[in-house]
CSV table of C-alpha atoms in Angstrom, one decimal:
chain,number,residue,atom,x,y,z
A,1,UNK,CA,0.0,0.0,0.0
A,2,UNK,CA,1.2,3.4,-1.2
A,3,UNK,CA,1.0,6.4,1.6
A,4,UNK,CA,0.0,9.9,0.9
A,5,UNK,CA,2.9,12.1,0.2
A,6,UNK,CA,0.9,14.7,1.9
A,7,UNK,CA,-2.0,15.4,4.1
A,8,UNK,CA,-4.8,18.0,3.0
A,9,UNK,CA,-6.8,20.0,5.8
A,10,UNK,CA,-9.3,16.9,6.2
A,11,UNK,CA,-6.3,14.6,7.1
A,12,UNK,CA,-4.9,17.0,9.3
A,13,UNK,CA,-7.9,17.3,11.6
A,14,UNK,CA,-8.6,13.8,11.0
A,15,UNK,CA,-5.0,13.6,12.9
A,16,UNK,CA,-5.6,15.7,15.5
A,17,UNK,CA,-9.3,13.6,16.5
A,18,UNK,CA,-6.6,10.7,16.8
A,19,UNK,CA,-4.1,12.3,18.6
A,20,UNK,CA,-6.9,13.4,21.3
A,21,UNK,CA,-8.1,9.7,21.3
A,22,UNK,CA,-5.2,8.1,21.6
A,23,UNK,CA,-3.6,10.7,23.7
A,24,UNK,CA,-6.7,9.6,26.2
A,25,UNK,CA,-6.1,6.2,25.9
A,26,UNK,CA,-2.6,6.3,27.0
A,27,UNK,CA,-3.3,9.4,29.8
A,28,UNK,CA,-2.9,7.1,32.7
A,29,UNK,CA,0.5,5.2,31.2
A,30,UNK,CA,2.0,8.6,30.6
A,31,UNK,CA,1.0,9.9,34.4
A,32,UNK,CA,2.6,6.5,35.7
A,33,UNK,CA,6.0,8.2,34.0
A,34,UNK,CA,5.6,11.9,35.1
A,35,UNK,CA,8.4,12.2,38.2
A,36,UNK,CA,10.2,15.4,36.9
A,37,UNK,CA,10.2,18.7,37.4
A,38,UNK,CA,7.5,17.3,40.2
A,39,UNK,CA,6.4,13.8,40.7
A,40,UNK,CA,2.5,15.0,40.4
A,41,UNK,CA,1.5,12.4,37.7
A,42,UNK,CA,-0.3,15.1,35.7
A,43,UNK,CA,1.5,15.0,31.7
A,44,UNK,CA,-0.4,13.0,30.5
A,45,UNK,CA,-3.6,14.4,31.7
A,46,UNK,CA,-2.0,18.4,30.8
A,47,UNK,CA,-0.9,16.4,27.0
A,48,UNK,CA,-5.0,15.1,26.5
A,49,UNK,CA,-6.6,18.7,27.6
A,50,UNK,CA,-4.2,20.5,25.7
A,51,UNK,CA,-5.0,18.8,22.4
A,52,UNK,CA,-8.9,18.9,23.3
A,53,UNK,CA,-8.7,22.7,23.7
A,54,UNK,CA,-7.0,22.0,19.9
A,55,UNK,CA,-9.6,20.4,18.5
A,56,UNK,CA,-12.4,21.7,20.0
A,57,UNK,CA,-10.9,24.8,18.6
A,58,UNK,CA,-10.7,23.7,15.6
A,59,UNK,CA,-14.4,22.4,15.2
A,60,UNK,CA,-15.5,25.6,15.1
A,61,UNK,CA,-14.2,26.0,11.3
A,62,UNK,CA,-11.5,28.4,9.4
A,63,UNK,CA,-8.0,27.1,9.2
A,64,UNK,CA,-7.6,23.7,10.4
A,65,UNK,CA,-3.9,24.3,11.2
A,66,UNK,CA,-4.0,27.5,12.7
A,67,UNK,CA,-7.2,27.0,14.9
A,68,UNK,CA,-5.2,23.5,16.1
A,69,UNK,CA,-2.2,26.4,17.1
A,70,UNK,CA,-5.0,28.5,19.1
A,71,UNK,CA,-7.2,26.1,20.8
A,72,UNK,CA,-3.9,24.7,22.3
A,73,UNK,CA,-2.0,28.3,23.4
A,74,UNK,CA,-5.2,28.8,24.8
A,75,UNK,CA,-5.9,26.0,26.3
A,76,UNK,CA,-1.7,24.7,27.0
A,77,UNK,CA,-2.2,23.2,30.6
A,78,UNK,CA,1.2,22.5,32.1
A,79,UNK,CA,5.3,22.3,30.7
A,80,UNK,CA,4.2,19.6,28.4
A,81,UNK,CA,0.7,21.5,27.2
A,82,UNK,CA,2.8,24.3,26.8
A,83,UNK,CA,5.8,22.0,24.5
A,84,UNK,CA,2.5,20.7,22.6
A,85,UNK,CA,1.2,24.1,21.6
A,86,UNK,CA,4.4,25.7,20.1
A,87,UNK,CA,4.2,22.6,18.2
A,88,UNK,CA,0.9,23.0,16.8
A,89,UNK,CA,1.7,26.7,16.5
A,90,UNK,CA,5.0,26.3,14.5
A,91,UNK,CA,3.0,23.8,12.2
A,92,UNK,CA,0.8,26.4,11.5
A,93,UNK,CA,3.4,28.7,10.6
A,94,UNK,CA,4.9,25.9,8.4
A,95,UNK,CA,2.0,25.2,6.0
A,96,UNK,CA,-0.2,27.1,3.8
A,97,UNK,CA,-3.7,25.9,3.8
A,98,UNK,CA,-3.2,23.0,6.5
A,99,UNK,CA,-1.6,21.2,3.8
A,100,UNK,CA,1.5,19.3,5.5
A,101,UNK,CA,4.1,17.6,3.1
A,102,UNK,CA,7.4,16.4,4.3
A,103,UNK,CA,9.2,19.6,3.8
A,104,UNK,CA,6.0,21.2,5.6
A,105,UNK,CA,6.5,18.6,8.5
A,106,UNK,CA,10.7,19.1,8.8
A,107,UNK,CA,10.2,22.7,9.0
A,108,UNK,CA,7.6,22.5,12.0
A,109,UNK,CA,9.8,20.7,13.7
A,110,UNK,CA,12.8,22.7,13.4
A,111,UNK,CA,10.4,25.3,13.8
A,112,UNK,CA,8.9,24.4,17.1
A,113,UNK,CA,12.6,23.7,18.4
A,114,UNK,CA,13.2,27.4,18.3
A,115,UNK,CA,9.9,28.3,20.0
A,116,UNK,CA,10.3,26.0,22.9
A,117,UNK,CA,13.6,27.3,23.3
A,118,UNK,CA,12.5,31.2,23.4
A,119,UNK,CA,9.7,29.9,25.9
A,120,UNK,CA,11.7,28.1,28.2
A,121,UNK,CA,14.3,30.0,30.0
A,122,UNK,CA,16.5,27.0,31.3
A,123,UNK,CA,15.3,23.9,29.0
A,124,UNK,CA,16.7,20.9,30.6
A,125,UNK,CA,18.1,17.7,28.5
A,126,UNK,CA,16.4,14.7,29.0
A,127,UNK,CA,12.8,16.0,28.2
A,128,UNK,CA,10.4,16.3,26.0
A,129,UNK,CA,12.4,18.9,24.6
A,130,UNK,CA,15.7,16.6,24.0
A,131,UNK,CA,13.3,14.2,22.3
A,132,UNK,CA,11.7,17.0,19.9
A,133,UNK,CA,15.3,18.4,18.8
A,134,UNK,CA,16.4,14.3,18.1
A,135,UNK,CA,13.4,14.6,16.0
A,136,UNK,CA,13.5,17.8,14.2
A,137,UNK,CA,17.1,17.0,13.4
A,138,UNK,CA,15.9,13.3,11.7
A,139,UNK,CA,13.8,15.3,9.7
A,140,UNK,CA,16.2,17.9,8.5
A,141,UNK,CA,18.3,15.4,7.4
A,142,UNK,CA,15.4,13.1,5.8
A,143,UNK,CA,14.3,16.4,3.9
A,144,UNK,CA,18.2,17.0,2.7
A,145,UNK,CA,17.8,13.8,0.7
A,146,UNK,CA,14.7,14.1,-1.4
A,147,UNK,CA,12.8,11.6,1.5
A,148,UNK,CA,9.0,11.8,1.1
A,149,UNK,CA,6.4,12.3,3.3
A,150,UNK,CA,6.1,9.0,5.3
A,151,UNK,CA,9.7,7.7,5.0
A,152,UNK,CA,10.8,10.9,6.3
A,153,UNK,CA,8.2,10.1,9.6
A,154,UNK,CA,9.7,6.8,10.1
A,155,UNK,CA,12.7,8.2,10.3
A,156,UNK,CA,11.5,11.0,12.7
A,157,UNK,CA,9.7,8.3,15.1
A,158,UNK,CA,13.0,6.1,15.1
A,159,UNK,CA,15.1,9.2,16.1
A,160,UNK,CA,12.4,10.2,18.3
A,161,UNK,CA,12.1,6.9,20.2
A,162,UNK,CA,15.8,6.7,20.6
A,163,UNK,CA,16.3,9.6,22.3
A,164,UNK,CA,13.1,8.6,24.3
A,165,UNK,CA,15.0,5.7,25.4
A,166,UNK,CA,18.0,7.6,26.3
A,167,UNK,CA,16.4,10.2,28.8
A,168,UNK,CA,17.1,8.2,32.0
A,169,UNK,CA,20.9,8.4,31.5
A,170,UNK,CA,20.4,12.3,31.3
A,171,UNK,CA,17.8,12.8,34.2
A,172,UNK,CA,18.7,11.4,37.9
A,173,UNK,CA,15.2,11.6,39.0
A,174,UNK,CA,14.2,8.9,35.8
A,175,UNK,CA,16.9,6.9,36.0
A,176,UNK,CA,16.1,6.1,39.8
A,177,UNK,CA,12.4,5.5,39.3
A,178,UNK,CA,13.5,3.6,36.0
A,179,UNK,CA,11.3,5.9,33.6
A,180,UNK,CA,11.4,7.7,30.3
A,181,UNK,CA,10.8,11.3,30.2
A,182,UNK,CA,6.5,11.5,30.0
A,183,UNK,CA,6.3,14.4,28.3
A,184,UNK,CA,8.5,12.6,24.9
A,185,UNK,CA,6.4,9.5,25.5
A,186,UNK,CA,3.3,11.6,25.1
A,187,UNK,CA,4.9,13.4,22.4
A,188,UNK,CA,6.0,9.9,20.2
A,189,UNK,CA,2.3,9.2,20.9
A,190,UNK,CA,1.5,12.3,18.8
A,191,UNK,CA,4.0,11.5,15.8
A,192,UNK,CA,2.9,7.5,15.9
A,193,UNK,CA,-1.2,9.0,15.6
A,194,UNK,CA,0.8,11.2,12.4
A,195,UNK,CA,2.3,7.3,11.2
A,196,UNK,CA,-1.7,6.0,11.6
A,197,UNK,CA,-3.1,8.7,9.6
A,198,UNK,CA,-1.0,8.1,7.0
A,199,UNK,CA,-1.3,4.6,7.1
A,200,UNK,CA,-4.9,5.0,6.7
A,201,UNK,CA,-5.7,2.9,10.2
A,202,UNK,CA,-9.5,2.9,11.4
A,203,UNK,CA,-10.1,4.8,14.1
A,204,UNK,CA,-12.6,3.1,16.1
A,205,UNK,CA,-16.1,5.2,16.1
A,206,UNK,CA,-15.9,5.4,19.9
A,207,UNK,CA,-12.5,7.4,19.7
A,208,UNK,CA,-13.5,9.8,17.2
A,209,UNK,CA,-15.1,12.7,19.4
A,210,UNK,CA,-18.4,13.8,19.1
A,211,UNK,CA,-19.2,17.1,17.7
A,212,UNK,CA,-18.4,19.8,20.1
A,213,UNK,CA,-21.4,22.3,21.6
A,214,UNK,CA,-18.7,24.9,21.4
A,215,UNK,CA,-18.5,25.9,24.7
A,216,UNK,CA,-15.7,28.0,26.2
A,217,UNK,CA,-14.8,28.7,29.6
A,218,UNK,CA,-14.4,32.6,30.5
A,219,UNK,CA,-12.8,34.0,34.0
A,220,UNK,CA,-12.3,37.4,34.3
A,221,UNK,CA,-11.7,39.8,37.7
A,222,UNK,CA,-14.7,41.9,38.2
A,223,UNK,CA,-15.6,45.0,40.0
A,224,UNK,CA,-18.4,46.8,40.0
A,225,UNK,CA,-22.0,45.5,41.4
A,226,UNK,CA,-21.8,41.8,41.7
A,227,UNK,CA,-25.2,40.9,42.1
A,228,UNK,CA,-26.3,42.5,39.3
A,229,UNK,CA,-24.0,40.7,37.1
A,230,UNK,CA,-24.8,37.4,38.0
A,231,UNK,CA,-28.4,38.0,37.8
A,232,UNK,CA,-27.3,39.0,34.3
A,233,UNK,CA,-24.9,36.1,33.2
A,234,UNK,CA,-26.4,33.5,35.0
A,235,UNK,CA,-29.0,32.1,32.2
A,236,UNK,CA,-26.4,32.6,29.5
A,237,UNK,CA,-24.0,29.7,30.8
A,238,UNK,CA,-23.3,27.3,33.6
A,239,UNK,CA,-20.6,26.0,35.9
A,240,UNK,CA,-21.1,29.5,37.5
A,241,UNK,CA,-18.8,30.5,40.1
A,242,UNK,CA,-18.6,34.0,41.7
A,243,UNK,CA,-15.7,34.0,44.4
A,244,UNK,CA,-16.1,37.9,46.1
A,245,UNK,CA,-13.6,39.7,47.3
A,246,UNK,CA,-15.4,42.0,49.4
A,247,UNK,CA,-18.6,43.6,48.4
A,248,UNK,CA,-18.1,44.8,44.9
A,249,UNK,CA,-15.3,42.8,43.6
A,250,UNK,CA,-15.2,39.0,42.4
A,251,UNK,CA,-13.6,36.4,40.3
A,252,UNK,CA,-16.0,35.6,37.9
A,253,UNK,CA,-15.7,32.0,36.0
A,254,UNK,CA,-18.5,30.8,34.0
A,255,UNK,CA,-19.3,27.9,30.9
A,256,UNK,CA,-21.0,29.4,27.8
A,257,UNK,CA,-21.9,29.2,24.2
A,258,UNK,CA,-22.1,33.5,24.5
A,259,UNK,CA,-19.0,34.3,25.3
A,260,UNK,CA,-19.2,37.7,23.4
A,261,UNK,CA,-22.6,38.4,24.5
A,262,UNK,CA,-21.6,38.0,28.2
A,263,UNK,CA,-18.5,39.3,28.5
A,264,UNK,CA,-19.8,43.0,27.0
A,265,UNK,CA,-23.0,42.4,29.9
A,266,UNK,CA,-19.8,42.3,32.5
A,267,UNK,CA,-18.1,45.7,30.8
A,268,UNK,CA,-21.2,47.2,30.7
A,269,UNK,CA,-22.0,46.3,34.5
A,270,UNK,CA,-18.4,47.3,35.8
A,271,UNK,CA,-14.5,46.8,35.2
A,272,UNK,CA,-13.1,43.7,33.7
A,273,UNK,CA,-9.4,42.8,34.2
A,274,UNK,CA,-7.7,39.8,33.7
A,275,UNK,CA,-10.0,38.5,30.9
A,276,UNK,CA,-9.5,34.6,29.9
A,277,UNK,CA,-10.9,32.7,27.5
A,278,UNK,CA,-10.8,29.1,26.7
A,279,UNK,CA,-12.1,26.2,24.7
A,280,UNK,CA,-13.7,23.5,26.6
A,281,UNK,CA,-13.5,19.7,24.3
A,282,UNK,CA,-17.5,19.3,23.4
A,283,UNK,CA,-20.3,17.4,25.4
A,284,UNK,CA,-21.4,14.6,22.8
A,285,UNK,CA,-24.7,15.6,20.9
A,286,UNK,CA,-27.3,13.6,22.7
A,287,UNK,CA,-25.0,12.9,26.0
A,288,UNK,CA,-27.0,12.6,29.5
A,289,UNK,CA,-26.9,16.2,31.0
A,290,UNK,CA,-26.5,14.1,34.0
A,291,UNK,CA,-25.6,10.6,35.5
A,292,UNK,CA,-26.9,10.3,38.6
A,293,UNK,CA,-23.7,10.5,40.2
A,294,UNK,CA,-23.5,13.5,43.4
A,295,UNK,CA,-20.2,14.9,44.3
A,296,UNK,CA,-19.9,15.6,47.9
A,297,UNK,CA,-17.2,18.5,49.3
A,298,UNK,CA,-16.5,19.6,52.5
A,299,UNK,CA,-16.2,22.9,53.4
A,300,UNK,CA,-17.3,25.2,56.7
A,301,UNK,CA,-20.5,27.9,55.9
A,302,UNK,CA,-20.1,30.8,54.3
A,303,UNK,CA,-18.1,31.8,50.7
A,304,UNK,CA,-16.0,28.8,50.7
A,305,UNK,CA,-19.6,26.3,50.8
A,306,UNK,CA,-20.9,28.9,48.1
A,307,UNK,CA,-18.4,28.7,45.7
A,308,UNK,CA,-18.2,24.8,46.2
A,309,UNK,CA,-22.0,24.6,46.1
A,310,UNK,CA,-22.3,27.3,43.0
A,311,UNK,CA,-19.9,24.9,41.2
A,312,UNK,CA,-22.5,22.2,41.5
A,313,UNK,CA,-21.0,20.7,44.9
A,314,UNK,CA,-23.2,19.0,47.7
A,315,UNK,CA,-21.7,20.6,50.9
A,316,UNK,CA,-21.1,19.1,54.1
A,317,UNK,CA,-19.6,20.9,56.9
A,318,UNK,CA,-16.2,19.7,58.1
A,319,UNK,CA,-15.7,16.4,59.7
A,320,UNK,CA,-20.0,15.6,59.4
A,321,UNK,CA,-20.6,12.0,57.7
A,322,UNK,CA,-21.4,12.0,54.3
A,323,UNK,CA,-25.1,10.2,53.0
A,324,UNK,CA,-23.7,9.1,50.1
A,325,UNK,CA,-25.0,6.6,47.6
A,326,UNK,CA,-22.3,4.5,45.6
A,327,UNK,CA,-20.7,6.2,42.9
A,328,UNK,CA,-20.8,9.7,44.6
A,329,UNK,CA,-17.7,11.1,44.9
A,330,UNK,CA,-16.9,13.0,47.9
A,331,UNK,CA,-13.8,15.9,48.1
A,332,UNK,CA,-12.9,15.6,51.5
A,333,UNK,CA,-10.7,18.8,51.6
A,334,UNK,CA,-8.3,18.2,54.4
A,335,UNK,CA,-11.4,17.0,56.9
A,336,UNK,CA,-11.7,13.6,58.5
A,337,UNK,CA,-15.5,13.1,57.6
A,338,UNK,CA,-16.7,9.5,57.2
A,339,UNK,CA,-17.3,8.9,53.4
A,340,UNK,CA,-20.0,6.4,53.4
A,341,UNK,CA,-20.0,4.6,49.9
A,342,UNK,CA,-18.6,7.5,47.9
A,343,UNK,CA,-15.9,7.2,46.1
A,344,UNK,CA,-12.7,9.4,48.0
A,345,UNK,CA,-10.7,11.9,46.1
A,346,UNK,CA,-7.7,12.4,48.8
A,347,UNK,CA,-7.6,16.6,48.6
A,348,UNK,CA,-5.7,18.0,51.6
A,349,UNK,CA,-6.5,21.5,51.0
A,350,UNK,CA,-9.5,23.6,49.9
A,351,UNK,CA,-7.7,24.6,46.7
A,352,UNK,CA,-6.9,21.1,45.9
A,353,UNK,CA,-10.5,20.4,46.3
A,354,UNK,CA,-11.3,23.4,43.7
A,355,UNK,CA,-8.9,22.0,41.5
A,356,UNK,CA,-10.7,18.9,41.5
A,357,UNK,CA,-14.1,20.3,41.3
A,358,UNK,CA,-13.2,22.7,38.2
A,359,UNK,CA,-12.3,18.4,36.0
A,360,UNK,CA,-15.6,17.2,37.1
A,361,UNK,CA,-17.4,15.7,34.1
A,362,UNK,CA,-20.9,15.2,34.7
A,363,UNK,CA,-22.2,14.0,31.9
A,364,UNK,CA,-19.0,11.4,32.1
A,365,UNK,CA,-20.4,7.6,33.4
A,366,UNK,CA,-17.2,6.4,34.0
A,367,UNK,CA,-16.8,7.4,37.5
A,368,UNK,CA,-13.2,5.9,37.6
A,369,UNK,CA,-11.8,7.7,34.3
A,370,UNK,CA,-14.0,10.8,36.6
A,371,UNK,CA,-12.2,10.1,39.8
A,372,UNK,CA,-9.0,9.3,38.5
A,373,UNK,CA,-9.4,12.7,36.3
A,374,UNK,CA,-9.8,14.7,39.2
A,375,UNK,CA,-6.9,12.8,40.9
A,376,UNK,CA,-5.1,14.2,38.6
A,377,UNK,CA,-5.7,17.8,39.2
A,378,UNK,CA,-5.8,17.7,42.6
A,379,UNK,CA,-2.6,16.4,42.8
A,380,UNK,CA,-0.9,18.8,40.3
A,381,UNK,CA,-2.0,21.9,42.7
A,382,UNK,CA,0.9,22.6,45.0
A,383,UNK,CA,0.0,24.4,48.1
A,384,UNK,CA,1.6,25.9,51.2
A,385,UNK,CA,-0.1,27.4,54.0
A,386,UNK,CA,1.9,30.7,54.9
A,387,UNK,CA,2.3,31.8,58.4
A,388,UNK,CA,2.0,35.5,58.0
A,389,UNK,CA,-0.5,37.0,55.2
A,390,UNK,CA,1.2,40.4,54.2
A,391,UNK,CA,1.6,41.3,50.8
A,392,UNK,CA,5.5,40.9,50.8
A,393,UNK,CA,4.8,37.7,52.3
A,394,UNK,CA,2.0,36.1,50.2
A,395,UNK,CA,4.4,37.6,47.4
A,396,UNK,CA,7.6,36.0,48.7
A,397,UNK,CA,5.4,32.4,49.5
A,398,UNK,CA,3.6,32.4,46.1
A,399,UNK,CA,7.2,32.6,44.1
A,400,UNK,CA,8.6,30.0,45.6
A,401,UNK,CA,5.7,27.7,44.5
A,402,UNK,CA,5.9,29.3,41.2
A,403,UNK,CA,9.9,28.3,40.9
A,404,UNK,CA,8.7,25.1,40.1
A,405,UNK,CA,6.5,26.7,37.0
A,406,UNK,CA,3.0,27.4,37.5
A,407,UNK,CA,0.0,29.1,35.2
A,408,UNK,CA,-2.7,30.3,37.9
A,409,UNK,CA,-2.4,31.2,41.8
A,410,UNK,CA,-5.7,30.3,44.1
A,411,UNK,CA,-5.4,32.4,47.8
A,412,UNK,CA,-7.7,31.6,49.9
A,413,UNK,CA,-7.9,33.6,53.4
A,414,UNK,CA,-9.7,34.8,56.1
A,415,UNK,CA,-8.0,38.5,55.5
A,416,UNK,CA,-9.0,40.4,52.5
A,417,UNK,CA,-6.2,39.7,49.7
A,418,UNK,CA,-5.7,42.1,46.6
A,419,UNK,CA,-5.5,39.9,44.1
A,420,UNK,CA,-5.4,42.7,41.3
A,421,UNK,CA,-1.8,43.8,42.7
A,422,UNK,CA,-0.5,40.7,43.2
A,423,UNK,CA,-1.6,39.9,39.7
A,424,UNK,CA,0.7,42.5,38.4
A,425,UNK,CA,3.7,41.7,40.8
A,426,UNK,CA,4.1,38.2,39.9
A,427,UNK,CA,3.3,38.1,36.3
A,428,UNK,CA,0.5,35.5,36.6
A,429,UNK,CA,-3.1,35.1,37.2
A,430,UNK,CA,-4.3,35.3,40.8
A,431,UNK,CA,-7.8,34.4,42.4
A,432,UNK,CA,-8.5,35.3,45.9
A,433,UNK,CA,-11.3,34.4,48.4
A,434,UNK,CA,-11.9,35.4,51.7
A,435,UNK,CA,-13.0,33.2,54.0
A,436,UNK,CA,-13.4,33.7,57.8
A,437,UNK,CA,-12.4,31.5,60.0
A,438,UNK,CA,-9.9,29.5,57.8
A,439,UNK,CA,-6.0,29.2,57.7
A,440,UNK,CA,-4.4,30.5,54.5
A,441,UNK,CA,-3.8,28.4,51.5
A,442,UNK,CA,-2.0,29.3,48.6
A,443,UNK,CA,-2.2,27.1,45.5
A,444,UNK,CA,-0.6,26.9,42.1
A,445,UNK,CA,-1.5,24.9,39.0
């Protein structure tokens, strides 16, 4: 059988539909490798949401290529989300109507060396980003002798998976836990779903996802009167969660299909700052809105049981016995409350419990692939609890989590925090929530 000496924009998004399947399928192998920079089994999970944001991106029409690039810079969750989407975004910038051929292929790759280099300050060897430059350098040297399409990504996986194979002699931490790097195992997944395409292999109809409903998640810092914009927002979207700070200020974080609409209803009502916008993957057409299935968090009164409960939560107060029915899932966020028959997602902190809360999939009923889901993000939220709450110290606190690389910062407090100047000290997106009676937490994802 003869392969394609080119993909067209069909094949390309056919591609990416089997990149996120496959990228699903082996989530949980990839976690299992994930023990550097931080052993918090989450590449795998960061690789799969990253290429949904993609896709789901790229459902909504126009350039298949470039909307692959945007969906994922938007929607880049983690070091390895972030790797993915400069590749999607220097493939973009290598082909002209989504068309990739092998020249189009060798110069995304050589391509999306040079942006991962510019985004990472100190790129260490022994990554994902060793096992990108084996392959971009396979393919530079397949292009210099006249190598097609396919021959040329045979030659890219085989350079690809030897330098795979090598990252344990370069990395302490994967040579003692007797790994490969996960980020270039999730990233051979990505060529090998290229090799498929090609090939012409059946993807299965359960892989291929359904269509999307085009919904994108929107957080933005409001001020202004808050109970007049969630009377306003509230029927155009859902997941709605309004964490105050103080009486006319809040973090505003809402699913919709009116993005536009909505976010001019929160201009017109106040000021917006720190405006985000993302692609959420699709809800099949015709999928259950719900399963049955309660999730249970604990949490004391007051704004820490109202954003839990506004994100769809049942609350329970601290330590107080859960009447759970199996297959509820219960966040026991730090407490000692007796679970019943709900299945236990281990948070030790409030903001690991938001973390976990913010991956529920209700409409998802596989409660394992659910609860090991929101494993996942619970786990990939670092937290300290800080033992004075000053600005210089919150500042000095939240850095040193941040060291470790970090996209969004979660305070929680029972003193008023001002998360609009720390915002602009540290460079990154900060929510806080006050409330009393609590011991500070400071999280980073």
């Amino acid at each position: 059988m003869s392969q394609p000496e080119s993909l067209d924009a069909d094949g390309l998004y056919h591609w990416a539909q089997r990149a996120v399947a496959e990228l699903a399928r082996h989530r949980a192998d990839i976690n299992a490798l994930n023990v550097f920079p931080v052993p918090d089994a989450d590449t795998g999970s960061n690789m799969a949401h990253t290429m949904e944001a993609a896709l789901a991106q790229a459902d909504r029409g126009g350039d298949v290529a470039e909307a692959l690039a945007v969906g994922s810079v938007r929607g880049a969750r983690g070091n390895s989300g972030m790797v993915l989407s400069q590749v999607l975004r220097a493939l973009a910038d290598s082909t002209t109507d989504s068309r990739v051929d092998a020249a189009a292929l060798a110069d995304a790759l050589s391509l999306a060396v040079e942006l991962v280099d510019r985004a990472i300050a100190d790129p260490v060897e022994g990554t994902i980003v060793t096992v990108l430059r084996a392959a971009a350098a396979a393919a530079d040297a397949a292009l210099a002798e006249g190598i097609a399409l396919y021959p040329l990504l045979q030659r890219v996986l085989a350079a690809a998976q030897e330098a795979l194979d090598a990252t344990p002699s370069q990395l302490p931490a994967l040579r003692e836990a007797g790994v490969v790097d996960a980020g270039g195992a999730g990233l051979l997944v990505l060529l090998d779903a290229l090799r498929a395409e090609l090939d012409g292999a059946q993807l299965t109809e359960a892989a291929v996802p359904a269509e999307s409903t085009g919904e994108l998640e929107v957080i933005f810092y409001f001020e202004g009167d808050v109970d007049a914009l969630t009377a306003d927002i509230a029927p155009r979207g859902n997941s709605l969660v309004v964490a105050r700070d103080g009486e006319r200020a809040a973090r505003v974080h809402i699913h919709t299909t009116e993005a536009g609409p909505l976010v001019e209803l929160a201009f017109a009502r106040g000021a917006v700052s720190n405006l985000r916008l993302e692609a959420l993957p699709g809800v099949p057409e015709g999928a259950s809105e719900s399963v049955g299935r309660t999730v249970w968090a604990a949490a004391p009164a007051g704004p820490l049981a109202e954003l839990f409960a506004g994100a769809g939560a049942e609350v329970v107060e601290p330590g107080r016995a859960v009447e759970a029915n199996p297959g509820d899932i219960f966040l026991v966020n730090g407490s000692k409350g007796d679970a019943g028959e709900a299945r236990v997602v281990p948070t030790d902190s409030y903001v690991a419990g938001i973390a976990a809360l913010s991956v529920y999939d209700p409409t998802n009923a596989d409660t394992d692939a659910v609860v090991s889901t929101m494993r996942d993000a619970a786990r990939s939220m670092r937290v300290v609890r800080p033992a004075a709450v000053t600005f210089d110290a919150l500042v000095v606190a939240t850095r040193r989590l941040l060291a470790e690389g970090g996209e969004q910062v979660t305070i929680l407090s029972a003193r008023a925090v001002d998360a609009t100047a720390l915002t602009s000290k540290l460079g990154v997106e900060v929510m806080a929530l006050t409330a009393p009676g609590i011991e500070t937490e400071i999280g980073v994802e």
